[in-house]
Short mmCIF file of C-alpha atoms in Angstrom, two decimals:
data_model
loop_
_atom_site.label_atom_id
_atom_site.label_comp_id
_atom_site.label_asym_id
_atom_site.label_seq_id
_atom_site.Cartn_x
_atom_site.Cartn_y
_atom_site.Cartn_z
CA UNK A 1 -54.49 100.50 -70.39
CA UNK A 2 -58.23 99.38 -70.88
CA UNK A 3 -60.16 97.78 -67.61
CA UNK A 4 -59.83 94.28 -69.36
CA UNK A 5 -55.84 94.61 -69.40
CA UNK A 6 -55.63 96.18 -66.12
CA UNK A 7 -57.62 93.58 -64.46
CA UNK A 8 -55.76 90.81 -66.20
CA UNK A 9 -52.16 92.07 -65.17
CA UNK A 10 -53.91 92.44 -61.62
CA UNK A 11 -54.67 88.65 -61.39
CA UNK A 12 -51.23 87.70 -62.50
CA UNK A 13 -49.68 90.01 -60.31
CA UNK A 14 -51.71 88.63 -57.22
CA UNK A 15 -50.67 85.14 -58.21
CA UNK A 16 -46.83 85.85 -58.54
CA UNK A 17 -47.23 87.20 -54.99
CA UNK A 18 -49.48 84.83 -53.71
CA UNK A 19 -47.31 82.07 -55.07
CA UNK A 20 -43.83 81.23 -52.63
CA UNK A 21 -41.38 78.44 -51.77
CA UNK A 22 -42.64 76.80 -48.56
CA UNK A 23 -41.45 74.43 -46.51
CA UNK A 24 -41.84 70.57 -47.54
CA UNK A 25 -43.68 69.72 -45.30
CA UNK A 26 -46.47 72.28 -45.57
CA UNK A 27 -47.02 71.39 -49.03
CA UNK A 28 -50.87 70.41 -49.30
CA UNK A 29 -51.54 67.91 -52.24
CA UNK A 30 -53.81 67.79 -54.90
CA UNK A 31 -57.00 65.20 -54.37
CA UNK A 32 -57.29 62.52 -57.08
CA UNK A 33 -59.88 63.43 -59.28
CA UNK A 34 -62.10 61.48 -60.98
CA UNK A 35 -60.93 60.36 -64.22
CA UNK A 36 -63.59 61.21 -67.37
CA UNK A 37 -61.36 61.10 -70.38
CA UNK A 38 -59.61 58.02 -71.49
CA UNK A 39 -56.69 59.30 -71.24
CA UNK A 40 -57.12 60.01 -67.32
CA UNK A 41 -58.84 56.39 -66.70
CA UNK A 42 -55.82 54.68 -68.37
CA UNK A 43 -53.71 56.31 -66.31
CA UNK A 44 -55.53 55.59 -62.98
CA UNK A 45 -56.07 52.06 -63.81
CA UNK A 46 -52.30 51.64 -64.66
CA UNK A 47 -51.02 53.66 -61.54
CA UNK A 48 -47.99 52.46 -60.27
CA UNK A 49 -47.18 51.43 -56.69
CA UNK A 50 -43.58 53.02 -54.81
CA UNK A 51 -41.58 50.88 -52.38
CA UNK A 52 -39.42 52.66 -50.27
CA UNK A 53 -35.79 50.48 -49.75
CA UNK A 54 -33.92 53.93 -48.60
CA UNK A 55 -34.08 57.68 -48.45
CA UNK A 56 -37.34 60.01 -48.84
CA UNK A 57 -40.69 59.17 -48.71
CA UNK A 58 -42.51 61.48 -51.73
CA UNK A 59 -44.28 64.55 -51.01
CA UNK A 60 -46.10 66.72 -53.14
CA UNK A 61 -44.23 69.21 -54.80
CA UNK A 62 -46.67 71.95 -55.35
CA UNK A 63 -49.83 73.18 -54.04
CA UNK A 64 -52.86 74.56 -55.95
CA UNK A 65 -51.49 77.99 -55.16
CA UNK A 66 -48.89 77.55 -56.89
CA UNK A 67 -45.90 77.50 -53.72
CA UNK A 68 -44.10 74.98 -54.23
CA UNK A 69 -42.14 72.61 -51.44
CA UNK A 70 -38.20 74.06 -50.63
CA UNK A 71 -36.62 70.37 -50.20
CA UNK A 72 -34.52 69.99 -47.76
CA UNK A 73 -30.62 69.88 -47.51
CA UNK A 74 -28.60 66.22 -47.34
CA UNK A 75 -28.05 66.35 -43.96
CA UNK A 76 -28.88 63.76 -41.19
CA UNK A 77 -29.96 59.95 -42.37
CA UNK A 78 -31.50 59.36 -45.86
CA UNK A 79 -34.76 59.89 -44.81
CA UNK A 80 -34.15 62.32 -42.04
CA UNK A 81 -37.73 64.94 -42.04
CA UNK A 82 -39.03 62.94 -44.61
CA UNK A 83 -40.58 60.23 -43.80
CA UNK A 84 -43.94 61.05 -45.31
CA UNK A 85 -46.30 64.21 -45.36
CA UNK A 86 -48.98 64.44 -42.77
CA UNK A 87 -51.42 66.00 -45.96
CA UNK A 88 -50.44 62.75 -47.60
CA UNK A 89 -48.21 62.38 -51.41
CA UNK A 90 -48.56 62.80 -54.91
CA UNK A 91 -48.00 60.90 -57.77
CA UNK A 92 -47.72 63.34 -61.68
CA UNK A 93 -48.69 61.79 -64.58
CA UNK A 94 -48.68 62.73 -68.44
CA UNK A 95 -49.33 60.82 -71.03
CA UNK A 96 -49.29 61.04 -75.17
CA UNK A 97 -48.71 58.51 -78.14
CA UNK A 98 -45.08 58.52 -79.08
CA UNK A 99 -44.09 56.09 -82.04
CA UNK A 100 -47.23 54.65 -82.27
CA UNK A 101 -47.58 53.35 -78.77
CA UNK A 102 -49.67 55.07 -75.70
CA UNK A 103 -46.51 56.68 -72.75
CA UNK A 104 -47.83 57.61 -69.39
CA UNK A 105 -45.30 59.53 -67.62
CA UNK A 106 -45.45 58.56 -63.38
CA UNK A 107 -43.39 61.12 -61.57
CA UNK A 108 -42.91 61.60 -57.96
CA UNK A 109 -41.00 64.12 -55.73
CA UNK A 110 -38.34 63.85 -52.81
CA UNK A 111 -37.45 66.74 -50.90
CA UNK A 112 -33.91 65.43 -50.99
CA UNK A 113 -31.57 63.23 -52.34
CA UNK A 114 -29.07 61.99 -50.04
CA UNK A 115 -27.74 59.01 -49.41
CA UNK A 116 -25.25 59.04 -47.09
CA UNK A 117 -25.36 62.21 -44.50
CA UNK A 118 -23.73 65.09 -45.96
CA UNK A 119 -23.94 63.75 -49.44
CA UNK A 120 -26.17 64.59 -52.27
CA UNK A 121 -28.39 67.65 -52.80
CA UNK A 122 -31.61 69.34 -52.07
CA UNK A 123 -34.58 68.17 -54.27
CA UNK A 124 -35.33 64.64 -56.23
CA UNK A 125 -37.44 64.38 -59.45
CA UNK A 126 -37.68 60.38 -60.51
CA UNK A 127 -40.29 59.06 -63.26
CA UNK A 128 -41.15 56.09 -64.37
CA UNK A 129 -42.95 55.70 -68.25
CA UNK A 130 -45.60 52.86 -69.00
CA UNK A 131 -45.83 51.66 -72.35
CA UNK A 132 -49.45 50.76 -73.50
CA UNK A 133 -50.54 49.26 -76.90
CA UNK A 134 -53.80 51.73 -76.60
CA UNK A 135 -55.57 53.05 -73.38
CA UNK A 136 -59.15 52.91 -75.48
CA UNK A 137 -59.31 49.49 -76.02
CA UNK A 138 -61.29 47.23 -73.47
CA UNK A 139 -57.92 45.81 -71.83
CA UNK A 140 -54.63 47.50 -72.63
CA UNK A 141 -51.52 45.85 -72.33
CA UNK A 142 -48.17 46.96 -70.75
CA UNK A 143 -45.48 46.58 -73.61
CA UNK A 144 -42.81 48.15 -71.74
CA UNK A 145 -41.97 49.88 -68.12
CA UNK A 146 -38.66 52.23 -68.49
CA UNK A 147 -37.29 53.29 -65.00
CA UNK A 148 -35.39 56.50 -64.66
CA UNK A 149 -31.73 57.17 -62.25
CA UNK A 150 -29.52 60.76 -63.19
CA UNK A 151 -27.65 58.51 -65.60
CA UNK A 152 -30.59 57.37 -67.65
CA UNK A 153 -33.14 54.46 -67.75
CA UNK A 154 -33.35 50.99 -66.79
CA UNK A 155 -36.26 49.50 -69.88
CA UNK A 156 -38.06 46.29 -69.06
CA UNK A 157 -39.91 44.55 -71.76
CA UNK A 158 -42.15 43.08 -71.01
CA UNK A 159 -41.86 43.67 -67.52
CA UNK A 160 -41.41 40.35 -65.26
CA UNK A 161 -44.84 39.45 -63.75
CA UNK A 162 -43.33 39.38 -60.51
CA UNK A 163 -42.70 43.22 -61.32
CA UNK A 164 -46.45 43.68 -61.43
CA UNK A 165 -49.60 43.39 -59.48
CA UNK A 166 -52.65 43.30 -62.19
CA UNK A 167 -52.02 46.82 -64.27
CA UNK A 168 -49.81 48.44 -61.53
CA UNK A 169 -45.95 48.33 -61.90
CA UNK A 170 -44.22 47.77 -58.80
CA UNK A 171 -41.26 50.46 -58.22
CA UNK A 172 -38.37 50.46 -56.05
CA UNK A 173 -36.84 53.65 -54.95
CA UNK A 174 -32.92 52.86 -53.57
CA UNK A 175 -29.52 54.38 -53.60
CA UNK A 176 -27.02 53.40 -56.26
CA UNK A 177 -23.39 53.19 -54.89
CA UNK A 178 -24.13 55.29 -52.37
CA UNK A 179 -24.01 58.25 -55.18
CA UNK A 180 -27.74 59.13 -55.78
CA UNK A 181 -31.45 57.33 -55.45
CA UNK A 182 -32.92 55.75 -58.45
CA UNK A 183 -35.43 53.71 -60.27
CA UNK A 184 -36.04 49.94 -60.86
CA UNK A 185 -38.62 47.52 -61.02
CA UNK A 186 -39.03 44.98 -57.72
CA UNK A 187 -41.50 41.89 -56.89
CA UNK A 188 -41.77 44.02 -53.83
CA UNK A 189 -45.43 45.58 -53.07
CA UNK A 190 -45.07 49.23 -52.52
CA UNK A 191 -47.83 51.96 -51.99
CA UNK A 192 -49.97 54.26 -54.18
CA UNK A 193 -50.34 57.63 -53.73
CA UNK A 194 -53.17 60.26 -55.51
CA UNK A 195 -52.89 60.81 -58.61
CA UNK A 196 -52.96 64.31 -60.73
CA UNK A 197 -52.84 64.46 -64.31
CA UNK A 198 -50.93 67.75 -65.93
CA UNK A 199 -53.93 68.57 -67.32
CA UNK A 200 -55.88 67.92 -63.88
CA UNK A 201 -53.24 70.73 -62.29
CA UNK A 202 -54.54 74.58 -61.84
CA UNK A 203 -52.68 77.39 -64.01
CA UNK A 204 -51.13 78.12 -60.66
CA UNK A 205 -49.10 75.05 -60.62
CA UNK A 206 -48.41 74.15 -63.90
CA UNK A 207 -46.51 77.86 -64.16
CA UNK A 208 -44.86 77.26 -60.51
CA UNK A 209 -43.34 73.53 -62.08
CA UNK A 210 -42.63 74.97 -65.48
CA UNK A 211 -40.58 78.08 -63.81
CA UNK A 212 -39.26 76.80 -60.22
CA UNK A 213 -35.79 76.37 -60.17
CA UNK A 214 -35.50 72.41 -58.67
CA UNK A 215 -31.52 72.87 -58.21
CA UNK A 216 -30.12 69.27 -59.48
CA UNK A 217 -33.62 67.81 -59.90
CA UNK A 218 -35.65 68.62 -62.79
CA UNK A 219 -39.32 68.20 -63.47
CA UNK A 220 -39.55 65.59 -65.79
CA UNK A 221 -43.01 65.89 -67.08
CA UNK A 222 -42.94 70.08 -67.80
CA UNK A 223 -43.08 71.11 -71.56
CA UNK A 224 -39.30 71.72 -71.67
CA UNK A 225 -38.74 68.33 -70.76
CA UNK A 226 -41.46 65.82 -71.98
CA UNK A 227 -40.95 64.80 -75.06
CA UNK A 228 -37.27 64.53 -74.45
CA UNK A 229 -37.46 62.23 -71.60
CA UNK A 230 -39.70 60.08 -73.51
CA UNK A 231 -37.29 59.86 -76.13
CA UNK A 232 -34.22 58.68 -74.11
CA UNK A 233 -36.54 56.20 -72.01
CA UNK A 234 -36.03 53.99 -75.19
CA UNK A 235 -32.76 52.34 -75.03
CA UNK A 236 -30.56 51.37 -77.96
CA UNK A 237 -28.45 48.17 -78.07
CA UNK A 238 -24.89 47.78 -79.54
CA UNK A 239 -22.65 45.12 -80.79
CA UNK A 240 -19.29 45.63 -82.46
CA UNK A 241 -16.90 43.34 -84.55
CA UNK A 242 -14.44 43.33 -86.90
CA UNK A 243 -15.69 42.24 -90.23
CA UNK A 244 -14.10 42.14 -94.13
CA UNK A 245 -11.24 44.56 -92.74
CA UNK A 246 -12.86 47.07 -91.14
CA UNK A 247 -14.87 47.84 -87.76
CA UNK A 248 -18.76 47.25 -87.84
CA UNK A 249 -21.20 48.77 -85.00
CA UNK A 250 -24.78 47.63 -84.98
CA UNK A 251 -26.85 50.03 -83.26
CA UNK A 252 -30.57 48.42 -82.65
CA UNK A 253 -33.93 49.73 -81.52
CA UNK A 254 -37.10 48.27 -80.05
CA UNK A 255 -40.64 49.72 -81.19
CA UNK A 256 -43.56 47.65 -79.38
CA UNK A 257 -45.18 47.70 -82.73
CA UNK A 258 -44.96 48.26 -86.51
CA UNK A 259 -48.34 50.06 -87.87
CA UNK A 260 -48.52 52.69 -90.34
CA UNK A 261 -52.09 52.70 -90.33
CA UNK A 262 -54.63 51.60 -87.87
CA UNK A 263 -54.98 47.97 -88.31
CA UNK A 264 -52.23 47.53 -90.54
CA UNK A 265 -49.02 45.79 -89.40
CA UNK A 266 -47.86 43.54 -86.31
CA UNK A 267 -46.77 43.76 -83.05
CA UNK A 268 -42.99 44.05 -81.98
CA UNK A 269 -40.47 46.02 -84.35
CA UNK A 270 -36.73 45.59 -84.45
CA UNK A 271 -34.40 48.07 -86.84
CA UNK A 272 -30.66 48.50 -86.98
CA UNK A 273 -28.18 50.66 -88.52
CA UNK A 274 -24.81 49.92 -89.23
CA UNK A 275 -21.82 52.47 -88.57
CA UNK A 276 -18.48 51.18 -90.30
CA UNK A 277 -15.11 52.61 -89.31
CA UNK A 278 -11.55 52.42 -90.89
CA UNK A 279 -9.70 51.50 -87.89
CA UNK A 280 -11.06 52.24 -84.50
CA UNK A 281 -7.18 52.15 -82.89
CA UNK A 282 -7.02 55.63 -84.41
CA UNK A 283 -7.03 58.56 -82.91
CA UNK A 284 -9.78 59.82 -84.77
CA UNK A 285 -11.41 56.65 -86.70
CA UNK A 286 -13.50 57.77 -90.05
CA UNK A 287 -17.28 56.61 -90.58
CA UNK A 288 -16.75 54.76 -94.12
CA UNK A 289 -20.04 53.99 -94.69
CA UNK A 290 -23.92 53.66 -93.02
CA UNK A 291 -26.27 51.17 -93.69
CA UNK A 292 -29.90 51.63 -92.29
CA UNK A 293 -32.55 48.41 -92.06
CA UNK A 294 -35.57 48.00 -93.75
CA UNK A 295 -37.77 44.84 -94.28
CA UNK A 296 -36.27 44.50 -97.81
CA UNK A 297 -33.09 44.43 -96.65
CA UNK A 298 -30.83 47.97 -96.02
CA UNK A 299 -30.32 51.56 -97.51
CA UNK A 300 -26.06 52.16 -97.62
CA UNK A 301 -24.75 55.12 -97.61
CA UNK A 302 -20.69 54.71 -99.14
CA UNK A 303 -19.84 57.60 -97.94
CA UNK A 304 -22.45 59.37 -96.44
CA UNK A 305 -23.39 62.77 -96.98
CA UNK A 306 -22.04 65.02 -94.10
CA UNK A 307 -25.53 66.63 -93.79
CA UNK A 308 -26.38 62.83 -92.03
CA UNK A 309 -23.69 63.45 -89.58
CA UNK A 310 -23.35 65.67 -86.31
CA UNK A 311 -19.67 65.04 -86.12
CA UNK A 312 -19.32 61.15 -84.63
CA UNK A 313 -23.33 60.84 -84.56
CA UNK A 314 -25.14 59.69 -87.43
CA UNK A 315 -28.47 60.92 -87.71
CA UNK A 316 -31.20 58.21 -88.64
CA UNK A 317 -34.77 58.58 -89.01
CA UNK A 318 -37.40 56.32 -88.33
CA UNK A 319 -40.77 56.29 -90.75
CA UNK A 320 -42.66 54.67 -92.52
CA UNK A 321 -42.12 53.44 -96.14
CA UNK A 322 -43.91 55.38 -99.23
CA UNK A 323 -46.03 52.19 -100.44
CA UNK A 324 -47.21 52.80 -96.35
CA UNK A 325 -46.27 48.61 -95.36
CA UNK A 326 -44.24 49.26 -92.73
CA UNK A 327 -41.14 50.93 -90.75
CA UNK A 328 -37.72 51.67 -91.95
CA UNK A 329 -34.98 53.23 -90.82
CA UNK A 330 -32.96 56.42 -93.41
CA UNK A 331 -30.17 58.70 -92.54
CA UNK A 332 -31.51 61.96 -92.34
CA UNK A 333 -30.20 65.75 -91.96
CA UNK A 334 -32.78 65.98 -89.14
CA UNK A 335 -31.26 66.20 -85.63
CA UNK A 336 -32.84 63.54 -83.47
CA UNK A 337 -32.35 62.37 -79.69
CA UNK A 338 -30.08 59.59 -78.49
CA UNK A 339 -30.72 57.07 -75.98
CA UNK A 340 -28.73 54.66 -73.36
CA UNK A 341 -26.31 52.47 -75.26
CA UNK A 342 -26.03 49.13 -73.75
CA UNK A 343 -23.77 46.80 -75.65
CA UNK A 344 -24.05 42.89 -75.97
CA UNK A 345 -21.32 42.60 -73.70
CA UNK A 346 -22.31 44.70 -71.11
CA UNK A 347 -26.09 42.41 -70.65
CA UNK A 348 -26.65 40.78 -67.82
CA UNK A 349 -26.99 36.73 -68.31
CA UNK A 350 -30.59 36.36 -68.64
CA UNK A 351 -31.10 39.69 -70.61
CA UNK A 352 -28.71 37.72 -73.35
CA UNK A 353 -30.96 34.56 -72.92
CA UNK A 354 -34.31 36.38 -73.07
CA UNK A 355 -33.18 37.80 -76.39
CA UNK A 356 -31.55 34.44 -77.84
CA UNK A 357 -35.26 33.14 -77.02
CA UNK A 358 -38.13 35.17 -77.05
CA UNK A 359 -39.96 35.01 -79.83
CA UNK A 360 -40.64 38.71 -81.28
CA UNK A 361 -42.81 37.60 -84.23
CA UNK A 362 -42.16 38.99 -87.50
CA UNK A 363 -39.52 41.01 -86.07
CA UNK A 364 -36.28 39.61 -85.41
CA UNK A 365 -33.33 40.97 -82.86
CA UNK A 366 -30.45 41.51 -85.51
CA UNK A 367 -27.78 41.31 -83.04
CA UNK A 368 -28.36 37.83 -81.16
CA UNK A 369 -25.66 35.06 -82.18
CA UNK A 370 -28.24 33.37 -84.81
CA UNK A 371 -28.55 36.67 -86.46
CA UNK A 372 -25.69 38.71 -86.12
CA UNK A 373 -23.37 37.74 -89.01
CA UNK A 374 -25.83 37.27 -91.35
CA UNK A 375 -27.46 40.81 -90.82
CA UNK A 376 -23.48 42.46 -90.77
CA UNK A 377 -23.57 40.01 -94.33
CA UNK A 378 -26.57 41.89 -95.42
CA UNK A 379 -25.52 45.41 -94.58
CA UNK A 380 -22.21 45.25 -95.93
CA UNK A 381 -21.47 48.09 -98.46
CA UNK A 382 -18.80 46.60 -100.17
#
């Protein structure tokens, strides 16, 4: 072993040792720094504010050590020994484009989630993710605030203005059916905490929240994680009927924008595919046919290729067209991630209303009543 090597495996041994699971409270967090990439001032400017309705207070997680906090177990009230950290919170943040639009990833930690005594478990990882046109334009825009809970994301676009106070999203932090804590936005003023960016964190605790075992709770903003979580903060809406003798389901997305180049394209984006079954009182219905959107109108697959299928799932890509104009959708052989289905149905009221009225611009929601039958018209492979 030459010096180099030996001294190298010296410093990471020292660290593993140094490093150790302390007790929640002892946790010291990381000062805010000061911002000096875009990046890092978007993200201060658009911190979020946390309102506490039950349970924890946050606490930082991890220290610049690398020890990181050892929760504590659902005993007592929700927010028994955790009522705040005398060294003060932390808020996470990460941030990246992701289909064209700027996320920043707000996480915070709770040494426990428990909302009734003896129920629930030791550690709590939520997240919010802010949607920005582009943090390095003179004033960015909020498109979008998705809220996460263990059963996936609440999306608000735009957000209420009520939900907000100038660039900073106001979060609630509450039980849901007594069950777990979660995520939503509330008119509510809450309060801010320092923020550290993953790239503001020492090699110390980037390894300790990349490698510590969280139990139940996972840390949404590590490498394993990221990119996924982004992914099923988007939500995907669903209508179903039965049309020309067989079963349609329209499957929509929402893309704050459609631009395949800078400059080119509009605001607002809305695609669809359309998955057509034999007879869903089946046991085992049969996908007859796909048909993905475009602005011309819709690629059909009748039948498509099993390569475009993982068994029920069809597999649908989202790019741009050759002739670079816009988006389309295509089925693909390319696994891809899936989102929170909410059907028409299952909308509250004045989600139904907002998207009978608001005016998306050249983009139009396919399954509203105005549209519906006409796009199921369009797609039809027959």
């Amino acid at each position: 072993m030459n010096v180099f090597t030996f001294l190298v495996s010296a410093a990471i041994s020292l660290a593993a040792v140094q490093s150790a699971v302390i007790s929640h409270d002892a946790v010291v967090p990381f000062a805010q720094p000061t911002p000096t990439s875009v990046s890092q001032i978007a993200a201060v400017n658009f911190k979020p504010q946390l309102h506490i309705t039950n349970g924890c207070h946050p606490y930082p997680a991890v220290d610049a050590d690398g020890n990181t906090s050892g929760g504590l177990n659902p005993t007592g009230s929700s927010s028994a020994g955790c009522k705040g950290s005398g060294y003060g919170s932390q808020i996470y943040g990460r941030s990246t484009w992701y289909n064209g639009v700027w996320a920043i990833m707000y996480s915070w930690y709770f040494p426990k989630d428990s909302p009734l005594t003896g129920f629930g478990h030791r550690h709590d990882w939520e997240h919010i993710v802010v949607w920005l046109n582009n943090p390095a334009i003179t004033s960015p825009e909020i498109l979008a605030v998705s809220t996460s809970a263990h059963s996936g994301y609440t999306v608000y676009y735009p957000p209420d203005s009520d939900y907000l106070d100038g660039n900073s999203a106001k979060i609630d932090y509450y039980s849901v059916l007594l069950i777990n804590h979660a995520f939503r936005m509330t008119s509510d003023a809450g309060e801010t905490q320092d923020l550290i960016m993953w790239d503001q964190l020492t090699d110390a605790a980037q390894t300790a929240l990349e490698d510590t075992d969280f139990g139940d709770a996972n840390v949404p903003f590590k490498d394993a994680n990221f990119e996924t979580k982004l992914a099923n903060s988007c939500q995907i809406y669903g209508r179903a009927v039965e049309y020309e003798g067989v079963y349609a389901f329209m499957y929509s997305w929402y893309m704050p924008k459609d631009e395949t180049l800078p400059g080119l394209g509009h605001r607002h984006d809305w695609e669809a595919c359309v998955v057509w079954l034999d007879d869903i009182t089946l046991d085992e219905p049969n996908i007859v046919a796909l048909s993905a959107s475009a602005h011309s109108g819709y690629n059909v697959y009748y039948p498509p290729s099993s390569s475009y299928l993982d068994g029920d799932s069809a597999k649908i890509e989202y790019s741009s067209s050759y002739i670079v104009i816009d988006h389309s959708l295509s089925a693909t052989s390319t696994a891809g991630e899936t989102q929170d289905l909410i059907m028409w149905d299952q909308l509250t009221d004045a989600a139904r209303a907002a998207l009978e009225d608001t005016d998306f611009g050249s983009a139009n929601v396919p399954f509203k009543e105005a549209n519906f039958q006409t796009k199921l018209g369009n797609a039809y492979y027959a």
